[in-house]
């Protein structure tokens, strides 16, 4: 008789069949969690909960459907974990600001990587607080002013490339062109490396950078569902593909070494090296007692800047170009505002750039219609009663915030699907509903790179609109098709015409 581990196959099969009800109970024991609490929501599947719906649909569109069907507070399941979705501005004020100390973390990673786990976005509790304090000065306006010139340099190459495309009368893929530009900016600012992604896409850093955010299909399910210790046993350190990330870490180590040997520059890398050195002097120890963490601190944050800063900003620029192409009147009004802000050398300075209300309004409206991150998330650090909903969020439970669905709600924005920058003009801002606009999140854990991103977007669009005109063309996607399986709200492609003025 065939045997396995000393048991006959018959006995094994019998054991498996009799334990099926137990396995089923284990996988579905939470499925009535929200129902029992009187909270509406989509029906979950065993083990996967509502994750399959998330794989089949772009998150923004899924959330619009959910909010229409279940209202502003409803329950979903990430795997077997009950997660509360909250789209009610008053409750968001409680979670993100008033009681931030009870919701200061995002979801804990279920994997353990010596560098990736040390990045600010994923760090938790006191580690996060300390890192955020160390890193905040990196994004002060004084420091950004010093980096302004680095962004201008990357822009020169981009404008040169657009010139050729416009002359040849080619349609452009605005998504890819903006990705190239924002990549060059972050390569320069965070890795002290000059790249020209428009002309040299095969450059090693460009190639690796493009792949850092690719999920490994094999690791995806365990990394999202299994507890940390099982992933450790399976040697799964991250759900990302590791090789391109290792390349980025090696490059950072190499650049940091140069800085420690006296090379200096006005970039993020320098600010991180200086901030880390100052912190070590103050505390006479690194972020943890383990000396190696000092090194990992810089690698982890530079890597995060690449991850958090390049695609988000490119996405915003892509959507902005799209709306300008579709709304020629807005584009002309913007052109008329920026044309007067340039000096005789064709430059615009940092202060002037910040003082252009229509440019600011056009960007704000773009980020309302297309927030780069369609959802925010917070973990409850203790049991918390949520406003007067009668719901108590339990310690360790996740709250997710469907930002896109809030931004597209007629409750908060009249004609929410229409591109209307005027909503954000200074004289109309009083009509905006508090906590119904958060493309950069809000509260103490909002986007640390917001001012840098806005400076980069403003500078890029002001220069482009001064000299070029985006146009709708035969291939322009109507409407935009969003990609599945990504936390970012990113289009599959954005095709536009481009004309020289
Ligand atoms: C248009 C561009 C960008 C958008 C729309 C954006 C959006 C966001 C959002 C929504 C969050 C989460 C906030 C929350 O949970 O409340 C976030 C966090 C973060 N962003 Fe950005 N971001 C952008 C650009 C950047 C850039 C350029 C950098 C860095 C160079 C950056 C670095 C970060 C970091 C480090 C965090 C985590 C902050 C923390 O946990 O303390 N972002 N961003």
Coordinates of C-alpha atoms and ligand atoms in Angstrom, one line a residue:
X1 CA 0.0 0.0 0.0
X2 CA 1.3 3.5 -0.9
X3 CA 2.3 5.4 2.3
X4 CA 3.3 9.0 3.0
X5 CA 4.8 10.0 6.4
X6 CA 3.9 6.6 7.7
X7 CA 0.1 7.0 6.8
X8 CA -1.6 5.2 4.1
X9 CA -3.1 7.4 1.3
X10 CA -6.5 6.1 2.3
X11 CA -6.1 7.4 5.9
X12 CA -4.7 10.7 4.7
X13 CA -7.6 11.2 2.3
X14 CA -10.1 10.4 5.0
X15 CA -8.3 12.7 7.5
X16 CA -8.4 15.5 4.9
X17 CA -12.1 15.0 4.1
X18 CA -13.2 14.9 7.7
X19 CA -11.2 18.1 8.5
X20 CA -12.7 20.0 5.5
X21 CA -15.6 21.4 7.6
X22 CA -13.0 22.6 10.2
X23 CA -10.9 24.3 7.4
X24 CA -14.0 25.9 6.0
X25 CA -15.0 27.2 9.5
X26 CA -11.5 28.6 9.9
X27 CA -11.6 30.4 6.6
X28 CA -15.0 31.9 7.0
X29 CA -15.2 32.4 10.8
X30 CA -15.0 36.2 10.4
X31 CA -17.3 36.5 7.4
X32 CA -20.3 37.6 9.4
X33 CA -18.3 40.1 11.4
X34 CA -19.8 43.2 9.8
X35 CA -23.2 41.8 9.4
X36 CA -23.3 41.1 13.2
X37 CA -22.3 44.7 13.8
X38 CA -25.1 46.0 11.5
X39 CA -22.5 47.3 9.0
X40 CA -23.3 46.9 5.3
X41 CA -20.8 45.7 2.7
X42 CA -20.1 43.3 -0.1
X43 CA -20.3 39.6 0.5
X44 CA -16.8 38.1 1.2
X45 CA -15.4 34.8 -0.2
X46 CA -13.7 32.3 2.0
X47 CA -9.9 33.1 2.5
X48 CA -9.9 35.9 -0.1
X49 CA -12.6 38.1 1.4
X50 CA -13.2 40.9 -1.2
X51 CA -9.6 40.8 -2.6
X52 CA -10.7 39.2 -5.9
X53 CA -13.0 42.1 -6.7
X54 CA -10.0 44.3 -6.1
X55 CA -7.9 42.3 -8.5
X56 CA -10.6 42.4 -11.2
X57 CA -11.4 46.2 -11.1
X58 CA -9.3 49.3 -10.8
X59 CA -9.7 50.4 -7.1
X60 CA -11.1 53.9 -7.9
X61 CA -14.0 52.5 -9.9
X62 CA -14.6 49.7 -7.4
X63 CA -14.9 52.3 -4.6
X64 CA -17.3 54.5 -6.5
X65 CA -19.6 51.5 -6.8
X66 CA -19.2 50.5 -3.1
X67 CA -20.0 54.0 -1.8
X68 CA -23.0 54.3 -4.1
X69 CA -24.3 50.9 -2.8
X70 CA -23.4 50.9 0.9
X71 CA -23.0 54.6 1.8
X72 CA -20.1 56.4 3.5
X73 CA -19.3 53.8 6.1
X74 CA -19.2 50.1 5.2
X75 CA -17.2 46.9 5.8
X76 CA -15.1 44.8 3.5
X77 CA -12.6 42.0 4.0
X78 CA -9.0 42.0 3.1
X79 CA -8.5 38.2 3.0
X80 CA -10.1 37.2 6.3
X81 CA -9.4 40.5 8.0
X82 CA -12.4 42.8 8.5
X83 CA -11.6 46.4 7.3
X84 CA -13.8 49.4 7.8
X85 CA -14.2 51.8 4.8
X86 CA -14.8 55.3 5.9
X87 CA -15.8 58.2 3.5
X88 CA -17.5 60.5 6.0
X89 CA -15.5 63.8 6.4
X90 CA -16.4 64.3 10.1
X91 CA -15.1 60.8 10.9
X92 CA -12.0 61.4 8.8
X93 CA -11.2 64.4 10.9
X94 CA -11.4 62.2 14.0
X95 CA -9.2 59.4 12.5
X96 CA -6.6 61.5 10.7
X97 CA -6.3 64.5 13.0
X98 CA -8.2 64.7 16.3
X99 CA -7.4 61.2 17.4
X100 CA -4.3 60.7 15.3
X101 CA -2.4 59.2 18.3
X102 CA -4.9 56.2 18.1
X103 CA -4.4 55.8 14.4
X104 CA -0.8 56.7 13.7
X105 CA 0.2 53.6 11.8
X106 CA -0.5 52.1 8.3
X107 CA -0.8 48.4 7.8
X108 CA 2.1 46.4 9.2
X109 CA 4.1 44.6 6.5
X110 CA 3.7 40.8 6.7
X111 CA 7.3 40.4 5.4
X112 CA 10.6 41.3 6.9
X113 CA 13.3 42.9 4.7
X114 CA 16.3 44.5 6.5
X115 CA 16.1 47.7 4.3
X116 CA 12.5 47.9 2.9
X117 CA 10.9 47.6 6.4
X118 CA 12.9 50.6 7.6
X119 CA 11.3 53.1 5.2
X120 CA 9.2 55.9 6.6
X121 CA 6.0 54.9 4.8
X122 CA 5.9 51.5 6.4
X123 CA 7.5 52.3 9.7
X124 CA 5.5 52.1 12.9
X125 CA 5.0 53.9 16.2
X126 CA 8.0 55.5 17.9
X127 CA 10.3 54.5 15.0
X128 CA 8.1 56.4 12.6
X129 CA 7.9 59.4 14.9
X130 CA 11.6 59.7 15.2
X131 CA 12.3 59.2 11.5
X132 CA 9.6 61.8 10.6
X133 CA 11.2 64.3 12.9
X134 CA 14.6 63.7 11.4
X135 CA 13.4 63.9 7.9
X136 CA 10.9 66.8 8.0
X137 CA 13.6 69.5 7.6
X138 CA 14.6 67.8 4.4
X139 CA 11.4 69.2 2.8
X140 CA 11.5 72.7 4.2
X141 CA 11.1 75.5 1.7
X142 CA 14.7 76.6 2.2
X143 CA 15.9 73.1 1.3
X144 CA 13.5 72.9 -1.7
X145 CA 14.7 76.2 -3.0
X146 CA 18.2 74.7 -3.2
X147 CA 16.9 71.7 -5.2
X148 CA 14.9 73.9 -7.6
X149 CA 17.9 74.2 -9.9
X150 CA 18.2 70.4 -10.1
X151 CA 14.6 70.1 -11.3
X152 CA 15.2 72.9 -13.8
X153 CA 18.2 70.9 -15.3
X154 CA 16.0 67.8 -15.9
X155 CA 13.3 70.0 -17.4
X156 CA 15.7 71.4 -20.0
X157 CA 16.2 68.0 -21.4
X158 CA 12.5 67.2 -21.4
X159 CA 11.6 70.5 -23.2
X160 CA 14.2 69.7 -25.8
X161 CA 12.6 66.4 -26.4
X162 CA 9.1 67.9 -26.6
X163 CA 10.4 70.3 -29.2
X164 CA 11.4 67.5 -31.5
X165 CA 8.1 65.6 -30.9
X166 CA 6.1 68.8 -31.7
X167 CA 8.2 69.6 -34.8
X168 CA 7.7 66.0 -36.2
X169 CA 3.9 66.3 -35.5
X170 CA 4.0 63.1 -33.5
X171 CA 1.4 62.0 -30.9
X172 CA 2.9 61.8 -27.5
X173 CA 2.4 59.2 -24.7
X174 CA 2.1 61.8 -21.9
X175 CA 2.3 59.1 -19.3
X176 CA 5.6 57.8 -20.4
X177 CA 7.2 61.2 -21.1
X178 CA 6.3 62.5 -17.7
X179 CA 7.5 59.3 -16.1
X180 CA 10.9 59.9 -17.8
X181 CA 11.0 63.4 -16.5
X182 CA 10.1 62.7 -12.9
X183 CA 12.5 59.7 -12.9
X184 CA 15.4 61.9 -14.0
X185 CA 14.4 64.4 -11.2
X186 CA 14.4 61.8 -8.5
X187 CA 17.6 60.1 -9.8
X188 CA 19.3 63.4 -9.5
X189 CA 17.8 64.4 -6.2
X190 CA 17.9 61.1 -4.3
X191 CA 20.7 59.2 -6.0
X192 CA 23.0 62.0 -7.2
X193 CA 22.9 60.3 -10.6
X194 CA 22.3 62.1 -13.9
X195 CA 20.0 60.1 -16.2
X196 CA 18.3 61.0 -19.5
X197 CA 15.4 58.6 -19.6
X198 CA 13.9 60.2 -22.7
X199 CA 17.0 59.4 -24.8
X200 CA 18.6 56.6 -22.8
X201 CA 16.0 54.3 -21.4
X202 CA 18.5 51.4 -21.2
X203 CA 20.6 53.2 -18.6
X204 CA 21.0 50.7 -15.7
X205 CA 19.4 53.0 -13.1
X206 CA 16.5 53.8 -15.4
X207 CA 15.9 50.2 -16.1
X208 CA 16.1 49.2 -12.4
X209 CA 14.0 52.1 -11.3
X210 CA 11.2 51.1 -13.6
X211 CA 11.1 47.7 -12.0
X212 CA 11.3 48.5 -8.3
X213 CA 7.5 48.6 -7.9
X214 CA 6.8 45.3 -9.7
X215 CA 5.1 42.8 -7.5
X216 CA 6.2 39.2 -7.7
X217 CA 3.2 37.1 -8.8
X218 CA 4.4 34.1 -6.8
X219 CA 5.0 36.0 -3.6
X220 CA 1.9 38.2 -3.8
X221 CA -0.7 36.0 -2.1
X222 CA 1.6 34.8 0.8
X223 CA 3.0 38.2 1.3
X224 CA -0.5 39.7 1.7
X225 CA -2.2 36.9 3.6
X226 CA 0.2 34.8 5.6
X227 CA 1.6 36.0 9.0
X228 CA 5.2 37.3 9.2
X229 CA 6.6 34.1 10.7
X230 CA 5.3 31.9 7.8
X231 CA 6.7 34.3 5.2
X232 CA 10.0 34.2 7.1
X233 CA 10.0 30.4 6.9
X234 CA 9.2 30.6 3.2
X235 CA 12.1 33.1 2.8
X236 CA 9.7 35.8 1.4
X237 CA 11.3 39.1 2.4
X238 CA 9.1 41.4 0.3
X239 CA 6.3 41.1 -2.2
X240 CA 8.4 43.1 -4.7
X241 CA 10.8 41.6 -7.2
X242 CA 14.1 41.8 -5.4
X243 CA 16.9 42.2 -8.0
X244 CA 16.1 45.8 -9.2
X245 CA 15.7 46.9 -5.6
X246 CA 19.1 45.4 -4.7
X247 CA 20.6 47.4 -7.5
X248 CA 19.1 50.6 -6.0
X249 CA 20.4 49.8 -2.5
X250 CA 24.0 49.1 -3.9
X251 CA 24.0 52.4 -5.8
X252 CA 22.9 54.3 -2.7
X253 CA 25.6 52.7 -0.6
X254 CA 28.2 53.7 -3.2
X255 CA 26.9 57.3 -3.3
X256 CA 26.8 57.6 0.5
X257 CA 30.4 56.5 0.7
X258 CA 31.4 59.3 -1.7
X259 CA 29.5 61.8 0.5
X260 CA 31.2 60.5 3.6
X261 CA 34.5 61.1 1.8
X262 CA 33.8 64.7 1.3
X263 CA 31.7 65.1 -1.9
X264 CA 28.8 67.5 -1.3
X265 CA 25.6 68.5 -3.2
X266 CA 22.2 70.2 -2.6
X267 CA 20.1 67.1 -2.9
X268 CA 18.0 64.7 -0.8
X269 CA 20.9 62.3 -0.5
X270 CA 23.0 65.0 1.2
X271 CA 20.2 66.0 3.4
X272 CA 19.7 62.4 4.5
X273 CA 23.4 61.9 5.1
X274 CA 23.6 65.2 7.2
X275 CA 20.3 64.4 9.1
X276 CA 21.5 60.9 10.0
X277 CA 25.0 62.2 11.0
X278 CA 23.4 64.9 13.2
X279 CA 21.0 62.4 14.8
X280 CA 23.9 60.0 15.5
X281 CA 25.8 62.9 17.2
X282 CA 22.8 63.9 19.3
X283 CA 22.0 60.5 20.5
X284 CA 25.3 58.8 20.2
X285 CA 23.5 55.9 18.6
X286 CA 21.7 55.0 15.5
X287 CA 17.9 54.6 14.9
X288 CA 18.3 51.3 16.8
X289 CA 21.2 50.0 18.8
X290 CA 22.4 48.0 15.8
X291 CA 25.0 50.2 14.1
X292 CA 24.2 48.8 10.6
X293 CA 20.8 50.6 10.8
X294 CA 22.5 53.9 10.2
X295 CA 23.3 52.7 6.7
X296 CA 20.0 51.2 6.1
X297 CA 18.2 54.4 7.2
X298 CA 19.6 56.2 4.1
X299 CA 19.1 53.3 1.7
X300 CA 15.6 52.8 2.9
X301 CA 14.6 56.5 2.5
X302 CA 16.3 57.1 -0.8
X303 CA 14.5 54.0 -2.1
X304 CA 11.2 55.2 -0.7
X305 CA 11.7 58.6 -2.4
X306 CA 12.0 56.8 -5.7
X307 CA 9.0 54.7 -5.0
X308 CA 6.8 57.4 -3.6
X309 CA 8.0 60.3 -5.6
X310 CA 8.4 59.3 -9.2
X311 CA 5.2 57.5 -10.3
X312 CA 2.8 59.6 -8.2
X313 CA 4.2 62.9 -9.6
X314 CA 4.3 61.5 -13.2
X315 CA 0.7 60.3 -12.8
X316 CA -0.4 63.8 -11.7
X317 CA 1.4 65.4 -14.6
X318 CA -0.1 62.9 -17.1
X319 CA -3.7 63.6 -15.9
X320 CA -3.1 67.3 -15.9
X321 CA -1.8 67.3 -19.5
X322 CA -4.9 65.2 -20.4
X323 CA -7.3 67.7 -18.9
X324 CA -5.5 70.6 -20.6
X325 CA -5.8 68.8 -24.0
X326 CA -9.5 68.3 -23.4
X327 CA -10.1 71.8 -22.1
X328 CA -8.4 74.3 -24.5
X329 CA -10.1 77.3 -22.7
X330 CA -8.4 76.3 -19.4
X331 CA -5.1 75.8 -21.2
X332 CA -5.2 79.3 -22.7
X333 CA -6.1 80.9 -19.4
X334 CA -3.2 79.1 -17.8
X335 CA -0.9 80.1 -20.6
X336 CA -2.0 83.8 -20.1
X337 CA -1.2 83.6 -16.4
X338 CA 2.2 81.9 -16.7
X339 CA 3.5 83.8 -19.7
X340 CA 3.8 87.0 -17.7
X341 CA 5.6 85.3 -14.8
X342 CA 8.8 84.4 -16.8
X343 CA 11.7 86.8 -16.8
X344 CA 13.6 87.9 -20.0
X345 CA 16.0 84.8 -19.7
X346 CA 13.0 82.5 -20.0
X347 CA 13.2 81.6 -16.3
X348 CA 10.6 81.6 -13.5
X349 CA 11.8 81.8 -9.9
X350 CA 10.7 79.8 -6.9
X351 CA 8.7 82.6 -5.3
X352 CA 6.9 83.6 -8.4
X353 CA 6.0 80.0 -9.2
X354 CA 4.2 79.8 -5.8
X355 CA 2.2 82.9 -6.4
X356 CA 0.2 81.9 -9.5
X357 CA -3.4 81.2 -8.3
X358 CA -4.7 79.7 -11.6
X359 CA -1.7 77.3 -11.9
X360 CA -2.3 76.2 -8.3
X361 CA -6.1 75.8 -9.0
X362 CA -5.5 73.7 -12.1
X363 CA -3.2 71.3 -10.3
X364 CA -5.6 71.1 -7.3
X365 CA -8.5 70.2 -9.5
X366 CA -6.4 67.6 -11.3
X367 CA -5.5 66.0 -8.0
X368 CA -9.1 66.1 -7.0
X369 CA -10.3 64.3 -10.1
X370 CA -7.3 61.9 -10.1
X371 CA -5.7 61.5 -6.7
X372 CA -2.6 59.4 -7.3
X373 CA -3.3 57.2 -4.3
X374 CA -7.0 56.1 -4.6
X375 CA -7.1 55.0 -0.9
X376 CA -5.5 56.0 2.4
X377 CA -5.2 53.6 5.3
X378 CA -4.8 53.6 9.1
X379 CA -4.6 50.9 11.7
X380 CA -6.4 51.3 15.0
X381 CA -3.8 51.3 17.9
X382 CA -6.6 50.7 20.5
X383 CA -10.4 50.1 20.6
X384 CA -12.0 53.4 19.3
X385 CA -15.7 54.5 19.2
X386 CA -16.2 56.1 15.8
X387 CA -18.2 59.3 16.1
X388 CA -21.9 58.5 16.7
X389 CA -22.0 55.6 14.3
X390 CA -22.2 53.1 17.1
X391 CA -19.3 51.2 15.6
X392 CA -16.2 50.4 17.7
X393 CA -13.1 49.8 15.7
X394 CA -11.1 47.1 17.4
X395 CA -7.3 47.4 18.2
X396 CA -5.3 46.1 15.2
X397 CA -8.2 46.6 12.7
X398 CA -7.7 48.5 9.5
X399 CA -9.6 51.5 8.3
X400 CA -9.4 52.4 4.6
X401 CA -10.4 55.7 3.1
X402 CA -11.7 55.8 -0.5
X403 CA -10.2 59.1 -1.5
X404 CA -11.2 58.9 -5.2
X405 CA -14.8 58.1 -4.3
X406 CA -14.9 61.1 -1.9
X407 CA -13.3 63.4 -4.5
X408 CA -15.9 62.3 -7.1
X409 CA -19.0 62.6 -4.8
X410 CA -21.7 65.1 -5.8
X411 CA -22.3 65.6 -2.1
X412 CA -19.0 67.6 -1.9
X413 CA -18.4 68.7 -5.4
X414 CA -21.1 70.0 -7.8
X415 CA -20.6 68.4 -11.3
X416 CA -17.9 66.3 -9.7
X417 CA -16.9 64.6 -13.0
X418 CA -16.3 68.0 -14.7
X419 CA -12.8 69.6 -14.7
X420 CA -13.4 73.0 -13.0
X421 CA -10.3 74.6 -11.6
X422 CA -12.3 77.6 -10.4
X423 CA -13.4 75.6 -7.4
X424 CA -9.9 76.0 -6.0
X425 CA -9.4 79.8 -6.8
X426 CA -8.8 81.7 -3.6
X427 CA -12.3 83.4 -3.7
X428 CA -14.1 80.0 -3.9
X429 CA -12.0 78.0 -1.4
X430 CA -14.5 78.9 1.4
X431 CA -17.0 76.6 -0.3
X432 CA -14.8 73.5 0.0
X433 CA -15.9 70.9 2.5
X434 CA -13.2 70.2 5.1
X435 CA -11.8 66.7 4.9
X436 CA -13.3 66.0 1.5
X437 CA -10.1 66.8 -0.3
X438 CA -6.9 64.9 0.5
X439 CA -4.7 64.0 -2.5
X440 CA -1.7 64.1 -0.2
X441 CA -3.5 62.6 2.8
X442 CA -3.9 64.8 5.9
X443 CA -2.8 65.1 9.5
X444 CA 0.6 64.4 10.9
X445 CA 1.1 61.4 8.6
X446 CA 0.4 63.2 5.4
X447 CA 2.7 63.2 2.4
X448 CA 6.1 64.5 3.5
X449 CA 7.1 65.2 -0.2
X450 CA 4.0 67.3 -1.0
X451 CA 5.8 70.6 -1.4
X452 CA 8.5 69.1 -3.5
X453 CA 6.0 67.4 -5.7
X454 CA 4.0 70.6 -6.1
X455 CA 7.1 72.5 -7.0
X456 CA 8.1 70.0 -9.6
X457 CA 4.6 69.8 -11.2
X458 CA 4.3 73.6 -11.2
X459 CA 7.7 74.2 -12.8
X460 CA 7.1 71.5 -15.4
X461 CA 3.6 72.6 -16.4
X462 CA 4.5 76.4 -16.4
X463 CA 7.4 75.7 -18.8
X464 CA 5.4 73.4 -21.1
X465 CA 2.3 75.6 -21.3
X466 CA 4.5 78.7 -22.0
X467 CA 5.9 77.1 -25.2
X468 CA 3.6 74.3 -26.2
X469 CA -0.1 73.3 -26.5
X470 CA -1.5 69.9 -25.6
X471 CA -4.3 68.8 -27.9
X472 CA -6.9 66.1 -28.1
X473 CA -6.0 63.8 -31.0
X474 CA -7.7 60.8 -32.8
X475 CA -6.0 58.4 -30.3
X476 CA -6.8 60.2 -27.1
X477 CA -8.4 57.8 -24.6
X478 CA -11.9 58.8 -23.8
X479 CA -12.4 58.1 -21.0
X480 CA -9.0 57.2 -19.4
X481 CA -8.6 53.5 -18.7
X482 CA -7.1 52.9 -15.3
X483 CA -4.8 50.0 -14.5
X484 CA -5.7 47.1 -12.2
X485 CA -3.6 45.6 -9.4
X486 CA -1.9 48.8 -8.3
X487 CA -2.5 51.0 -5.3
X488 CA -1.8 54.0 -7.6
X489 CA -4.4 55.5 -9.8
X490 CA -2.6 55.3 -13.0
X491 CA -3.8 55.3 -16.6
X492 CA -2.8 52.5 -19.0
X493 CA -1.8 55.2 -21.5
X494 CA -2.4 58.9 -22.2
X495 CA -2.1 59.8 -25.8
X496 CA -2.2 63.5 -26.9
X497 CA -1.1 65.8 -29.7
X498 CA 1.6 68.5 -29.0
X499 CA 2.0 71.8 -30.8
X500 CA 4.7 74.4 -30.5
X501 CA 3.3 77.9 -29.8
Ligands
LIG1 C1 1.8 64.3 -6.8 C2 2.7 63.6 -6.1 C3 2.4 62.9 -4.8 C4 1.3 62.5 -4.3 C5 -0.1 62.7 -4.9 C6 1.5 61.8 -3.0 C7 0.6 61.3 -2.2 C8 0.9 60.7 -1.0 C9 -0.2 60.2 -0.1 C10 -1.6 60.2 -0.4 C11 0.5 59.7 1.0 C12 -0.2 59.0 2.2 C13 -0.6 60.1 3.2 C14 -1.5 59.6 4.3 O1 -1.5 58.4 4.6 O2 -2.2 60.5 4.9 C15 1.9 59.9 0.8 C16 2.9 59.6 1.7 C17 4.2 59.8 1.5 N1 4.8 60.4 0.5 FE1 3.8 61.2 -1.1 N2 2.9 61.9 -2.8 C18 3.5 62.5 -3.9 C19 4.8 62.8 -4.0 C20 5.8 62.4 -3.1 C21 7.2 62.8 -3.3 C22 7.8 63.5 -4.4 C23 7.9 62.2 -2.2 C24 9.3 62.2 -1.8 C25 10.3 62.7 -2.6 C26 6.9 61.6 -1.4 C27 7.1 60.9 -0.2 C28 6.2 60.4 0.6 C29 6.5 59.7 1.9 C30 7.9 59.5 2.5 C31 5.2 59.4 2.5 C32 5.0 58.7 3.8 C33 4.9 59.7 4.9 C34 4.8 59.1 6.3 O3 4.3 58.0 6.5 O4 5.2 59.8 7.3 N3 5.6 61.7 -2.0 N4 2.1 60.6 -0.4

